[in-house]
Amino acid sequence: MAVNMSVSMKIKDSIEQSSWIRKMFEEGAKLRAEFGAENVYDFSLGNPDLEPPAEFFKALKKMADSTATGMHGYMSNSGFMDVRNSIAKKVSKEHNLKIEGNSVVMTCGAAGGMNIILKTILDPGDEIIAIKPYFAEYGFYVSNHQGVLVLVNSNDDFSINIDAIEKAITPKTKGIIINNPNNPTGKIYKEKEIDQLCNMLKQKSSDNRKIFLISDEPYREIVYDNREVSPVLSKYVNALVVNSYSKSLSLPGERIGYVAVNPDFDKFNLLMDGLNLCNRILGFVNAPALMQRIVAELNDSKVNVGIYKKRRDILMAGLKEAGYEFPEPEGAFYLFCKAPGGDDIAFVKHLQKYNILAVPGIGFGGPGYFRIAYCVSEKVIEKAVPKFKDALASFR
Amino acid sequence: MAVNMSVSMKIKDSIEQSSWIRKMFEEGAKLRAEFGAENVYDFSLGNPDLEPPAEFFKALKKMADSTATGMHGYMSNSGFMDVRNSIAKKVSKEHNLKIEGNSVVMTCGAAGGMNIILKTILDPGDEIIAIKPYFAEYGFYVSNHQGVLVLVNSNDDFSINIDAIEKAITPKTKGIIINNPNNPTGKIYKEKEIDQLCNMLKQKSSDNRKIFLISDEPYREIVYDNREVSPVLSKYVNALVVNSYSKSLSLPGERIGYVAVNPDFDKFNLLMDGLNLCNRILGFVNAPALMQRIVAELNDSKVNVGIYKKRRDILMAGLKEAGYEFPEPEGAFYLFCKAPGGDDIAFVKHLQKYNILAVPGIGFGGPGYFRIAYCVSEKVIEKAVPKFKDALASFR
């Protein structure tokens, strides 16, 4: 009898399933208490540690000094029109397709954007495909709106396996999520892969059935070695882009991001009405007003990606030298490392003996690997490298 | 076949159902274009027009000048602990019960708070009771999480009809929402009514079944003539309070509010874990960081309620003199007026001929009445009063 609980059956299960994450946090806290925070190497959290860039603080002070009225009031559920127009200019450049502000909905970060899209498009039982390894929150987002998440394998190098996706498509497939650059692998899907994916989706679509492409791109601006992230909106008509300023401007706590849509999307006006309505009724109502106004002025600003690059380089060199194997991270701030021996949970537990905290790949649908989030100081990485070496040497 | 749509069946229906609201907006825009904005009396929106108080801008500037690190970063999904501790002090006073920060979850406004509560507690098909006339968004919030909204009548004076609620309770009843002060009636439920409601809910609860009381209180501080809003947390153990700063600090666009829970709530820790998880997975992740820090410093601040009171008094006097009938608004900024002739849609259409925009009560489950939102300038109210008079005189 369900009524004798303070939470629903589903939420109770979810709390229990995520209890291993809590255990890891508790393990980290225990290690910090025992050895001191400076002697614990916590690579478990994708929490950007860089401060926002100077331009952000300049814009914030300007807004704080503003005497304009209505700065903190309601606006359209999709956001201030001038803000949406500004974001449209940025997206037009990135996606090589001219869009206007009416193609943009301001959201409470990428997580808010994903939820309003899925709430808008999903009928109960509709399927959404995602590529392993994947950002595990997608499972919740799809389930929130009575959809079914269908996971497909990537190729061995974590590139998109077009055949696997094609085989996973059923009459119930409503869309596919790609996360580019990818969390947890740090890989960027190449433009050629995106082309192939879009071509296949075009073939699978007809007048009676469209498959939507949802490109989740919060790490679009965190890329290395002059790499670029492929446009998507210009390549596929039924495409939606989700982005946030959590990483590019280091504003994860402020919950500001957006959804952008190809203006030729099937029944575009109905879709935009749906996104607007879902932003309202899911309880977001609108993206925070002050942050909307600030990010609208910062189209050309981002954090110093060179800092993340330097950390990546130190970590890569150290792990390689120690004998670890991994694909080179091309973007985001994650390194997805092969677990020596093949059992990622066992190896992550072993790393804890060296005060190193990482996340088993199985949580991302990538068993046999573990994720190292290198959004920590260079000093922590430098001190951790010899520990990684010792851990590998002692692991049987 | 549902796949040939850009939105789900349910969202398509919702868009179509709310198209009359859009029609009203369009009608307003048309009137403004034809007669000039200053000659249109728009009482349709519950959008507070007062600017935030001076203390808000002081705190905002202080935060903007802060050189502390992590001001805009992630924190616990439930919010910064020091912020939650500050809010707990405010709630303890208002609800006559000592609570700590661990009883508080910071949310993206009251709408975010309502959604995380309902997501946390509802199994599919569970029922939530609300009292007519009611804030119509509750229908969406309950439906978002597969619940069923059960509406019950209030007494003729819009006070709580305890018998009606008791009769509506079934084995599937999970909770009851009260909105105090009420939108759209502007009534405050008296302490005696809350006592009677809590007593009935206690009788209906047992070891095997608890009925949760959700008190939605965004207008708690917008009250007139020295009235007070009854505490709830001290009166019922399985009570949750939802509040926001949208009205008390005029910050509706910034999406900042909270949920507060009785510390003796049934399986308290499980509930708080559920709220924390649902804040995360619904896509809020956390309430906006900067606004959390600001409201934590403003426990003793609010907008000048005297301004709303003066508007209410002018409106009441004018409508009474013209011959309209209505219960006196005791809080919020709504006046719920009897529709002359009894047909609220017909009368609202008639008012439009006098450039007056109001909302038919049927949208709130209160047919026969219409809602006047007096969060508009005194000047607009003063100019509208003779129009209301003319409208009534010419209405057959």
Short mmCIF file of C-alpha atoms in Angstrom, two decimals, chain A residues 166-358:
data_model
loop_
_atom_site.label_atom_id
_atom_site.label_comp_id
_atom_site.label_asym_id
_atom_site.label_seq_id
_atom_site.Cartn_x
_atom_site.Cartn_y
_atom_site.Cartn_z
CA GLU A 166 19.43 2.57 -36.89
CA LYS A 167 18.72 -0.86 -35.44
CA ALA A 168 17.38 0.66 -32.22
CA ILE A 169 14.79 2.76 -34.06
CA THR A 170 11.24 1.46 -33.63
CA PRO A 171 7.81 2.92 -34.47
CA LYS A 172 7.88 4.42 -30.96
CA THR A 173 11.17 6.30 -31.40
CA LYS A 174 10.51 10.00 -30.89
CA GLY A 175 14.06 11.28 -30.83
CA ILE A 176 17.74 10.81 -30.17
CA ILE A 177 19.93 12.68 -27.70
CA ILE A 178 23.58 13.35 -28.46
CA ASN A 179 25.89 14.95 -25.90
CA ASN A 180 28.64 16.77 -27.74
CA PRO A 181 31.32 17.05 -26.33
CA ASN A 182 30.48 13.94 -24.37
CA ASN A 183 30.28 13.50 -20.62
CA PRO A 184 31.91 11.15 -19.49
CA THR A 185 34.32 10.40 -22.37
CA GLY A 186 35.50 13.92 -23.28
CA LYS A 187 35.13 12.95 -26.97
CA ILE A 188 33.83 15.34 -29.61
CA TYR A 189 31.66 13.74 -32.29
CA LYS A 190 33.24 14.63 -35.63
CA GLU A 191 31.33 16.60 -38.25
CA LYS A 192 31.37 13.51 -40.48
CA GLU A 193 29.70 11.44 -37.76
CA ILE A 194 27.00 14.11 -37.34
CA ASP A 195 26.49 14.14 -41.12
CA GLN A 196 26.07 10.37 -41.20
CA LEU A 197 23.69 10.45 -38.26
CA CYS A 198 21.58 13.20 -39.84
CA ASN A 199 21.48 11.39 -43.18
CA MET A 200 20.31 8.20 -41.54
CA LEU A 201 17.64 10.10 -39.57
CA LYS A 202 16.45 11.77 -42.79
CA GLN A 203 16.08 8.36 -44.42
CA LYS A 204 14.17 7.04 -41.42
CA SER A 205 11.84 10.06 -41.36
CA SER A 206 8.84 10.46 -43.64
CA ASP A 207 5.82 12.75 -43.91
CA ASN A 208 4.11 10.62 -41.28
CA ARG A 209 6.98 10.27 -38.84
CA LYS A 210 9.78 12.54 -37.79
CA ILE A 211 12.66 11.61 -35.54
CA PHE A 212 13.88 14.57 -33.53
CA LEU A 213 17.58 15.20 -32.89
CA ILE A 214 18.33 16.74 -29.49
CA SER A 215 21.90 18.00 -29.23
CA ASP A 216 22.91 18.64 -25.61
CA GLU A 217 25.93 20.95 -25.81
CA PRO A 218 26.87 22.43 -22.42
CA TYR A 219 30.56 21.77 -23.16
CA ARG A 220 30.52 23.25 -26.70
CA GLU A 221 33.01 25.96 -25.72
CA ILE A 222 35.25 23.77 -23.57
CA VAL A 223 37.35 22.23 -26.37
CA TYR A 224 41.07 21.77 -26.91
CA ASP A 225 43.72 21.97 -29.64
CA ASN A 226 41.62 24.18 -31.92
CA ARG A 227 38.94 21.56 -32.27
CA GLU A 228 35.42 22.68 -33.09
CA VAL A 229 32.05 21.17 -32.34
CA SER A 230 29.99 20.47 -35.44
CA PRO A 231 26.89 22.52 -36.13
CA VAL A 232 23.64 20.57 -35.95
CA LEU A 233 20.79 22.98 -36.69
CA SER A 234 22.02 23.56 -40.26
CA LYS A 235 22.28 19.82 -40.89
CA TYR A 236 18.91 18.51 -39.81
CA VAL A 237 15.58 20.26 -39.92
CA ASN A 238 14.03 18.54 -36.90
CA ALA A 239 16.88 19.45 -34.57
CA LEU A 240 16.88 21.12 -31.18
CA VAL A 241 19.98 22.40 -29.38
CA VAL A 242 20.28 22.61 -25.61
CA ASN A 243 23.02 24.68 -24.03
CA SER A 244 23.87 26.35 -20.73
CA TYR A 245 26.32 28.82 -19.25
CA SER A 246 27.25 26.49 -16.40
CA LYS A 247 30.56 25.58 -17.97
CA SER A 248 31.32 28.27 -20.56
CA LEU A 249 30.83 31.06 -17.99
CA SER A 250 31.20 28.90 -14.84
CA LEU A 251 27.70 29.75 -13.62
CA PRO A 252 26.30 26.31 -12.69
CA GLY A 253 24.56 27.60 -9.56
CA GLU A 254 22.69 30.32 -11.44
CA ARG A 255 20.70 27.96 -13.68
CA ILE A 256 20.79 29.77 -16.98
CA GLY A 257 20.73 28.19 -20.42
CA TYR A 258 18.55 27.89 -23.51
CA VAL A 259 16.89 25.71 -26.13
CA ALA A 260 17.31 26.69 -29.79
CA VAL A 261 15.25 25.18 -32.61
CA ASN A 262 15.61 24.98 -36.38
CA PRO A 263 13.01 27.47 -37.74
CA ASP A 264 11.89 24.88 -40.31
CA PHE A 265 11.19 22.29 -37.63
CA ASP A 266 8.04 20.26 -38.31
CA LYS A 267 5.06 22.30 -37.00
CA PHE A 268 7.47 24.86 -35.57
CA ASN A 269 4.89 27.15 -33.96
CA LEU A 270 3.20 24.29 -32.15
CA LEU A 271 6.57 23.10 -30.83
CA MET A 272 7.52 26.58 -29.58
CA ASP A 273 4.10 26.97 -27.94
CA GLY A 274 4.71 23.60 -26.26
CA LEU A 275 8.15 24.58 -24.96
CA ASN A 276 6.76 27.88 -23.67
CA LEU A 277 3.88 26.10 -21.92
CA CYS A 278 6.10 23.40 -20.42
CA ASN A 279 8.60 25.96 -19.12
CA ARG A 280 5.62 27.45 -17.26
CA ILE A 281 3.78 24.38 -16.01
CA LEU A 282 6.81 22.36 -14.92
CA GLY A 283 7.40 25.19 -12.46
CA PHE A 284 10.38 26.92 -14.03
CA VAL A 285 7.96 29.66 -15.22
CA ASN A 286 10.96 31.40 -16.80
CA ALA A 287 14.76 31.42 -16.65
CA PRO A 288 16.06 33.76 -13.91
CA ALA A 289 15.58 37.35 -15.15
CA LEU A 290 18.85 38.92 -14.01
CA MET A 291 20.98 36.11 -15.47
CA GLN A 292 19.08 36.31 -18.75
CA ARG A 293 20.07 39.95 -19.08
CA ILE A 294 23.68 39.24 -18.14
CA VAL A 295 24.32 36.33 -20.53
CA ALA A 296 22.71 38.30 -23.37
CA GLU A 297 25.68 40.68 -23.11
CA LEU A 298 28.33 37.95 -22.99
CA ASN A 299 28.07 36.24 -26.39
CA ASP A 300 31.82 36.62 -26.84
CA SER A 301 32.99 35.70 -23.33
CA LYS A 302 34.04 32.44 -21.81
CA VAL A 303 36.24 31.08 -19.07
CA ASN A 304 39.93 30.58 -19.79
CA VAL A 305 39.83 27.16 -21.43
CA GLY A 306 43.65 27.16 -21.41
CA ILE A 307 43.51 26.40 -17.70
CA TYR A 308 41.47 23.25 -18.29
CA LYS A 309 43.78 22.32 -21.16
CA LYS A 310 46.88 22.59 -19.00
CA ARG A 311 45.28 20.38 -16.37
CA ARG A 312 44.30 17.85 -19.01
CA ASP A 313 47.83 17.81 -20.38
CA ILE A 314 49.41 17.22 -16.95
CA LEU A 315 46.89 14.48 -16.18
CA MET A 316 47.26 12.77 -19.58
CA ALA A 317 51.05 12.79 -19.41
CA GLY A 318 51.08 11.43 -15.87
CA LEU A 319 48.55 8.68 -16.50
CA LYS A 320 50.26 7.62 -19.75
CA GLU A 321 53.59 7.42 -18.09
CA ALA A 322 52.09 5.34 -15.28
CA GLY A 323 50.69 2.91 -17.86
CA TYR A 324 47.00 3.79 -17.98
CA GLU A 325 45.09 3.61 -21.27
CA PHE A 326 42.42 6.09 -22.34
CA PRO A 327 41.13 7.96 -25.37
CA GLU A 328 42.43 11.52 -25.50
CA PRO A 329 39.91 13.99 -24.06
CA GLU A 330 39.07 16.49 -26.81
CA GLY A 331 36.61 18.62 -24.87
CA ALA A 332 34.73 19.00 -21.54
CA PHE A 333 36.81 18.30 -18.44
CA TYR A 334 36.57 14.53 -18.19
CA LEU A 335 39.05 11.75 -18.87
CA PHE A 336 37.50 8.31 -19.32
CA CYS A 337 40.15 5.81 -18.35
CA LYS A 338 40.25 2.05 -18.89
CA ALA A 339 40.00 0.27 -15.55
CA PRO A 340 43.07 -1.96 -15.16
CA GLY A 341 41.75 -5.51 -14.77
CA GLY A 342 38.45 -4.50 -16.38
CA ASP A 343 36.36 -4.16 -13.22
CA ASP A 344 35.72 -0.44 -12.80
CA ILE A 345 34.05 -0.70 -9.38
CA ALA A 346 36.94 -2.77 -8.01
CA PHE A 347 39.54 -0.36 -9.37
CA VAL A 348 37.72 2.76 -8.10
CA LYS A 349 37.62 1.14 -4.66
CA HIS A 350 41.34 0.42 -4.97
CA LEU A 351 42.01 4.08 -5.88
CA GLN A 352 40.33 5.15 -2.64
CA LYS A 353 43.16 3.50 -0.72
CA TYR A 354 45.34 6.17 -2.35
CA ASN A 355 42.86 8.89 -1.39
CA ILE A 356 41.76 9.20 -5.01
CA LEU A 357 38.04 9.60 -5.74
CA ALA A 358 36.77 8.78 -9.23
#
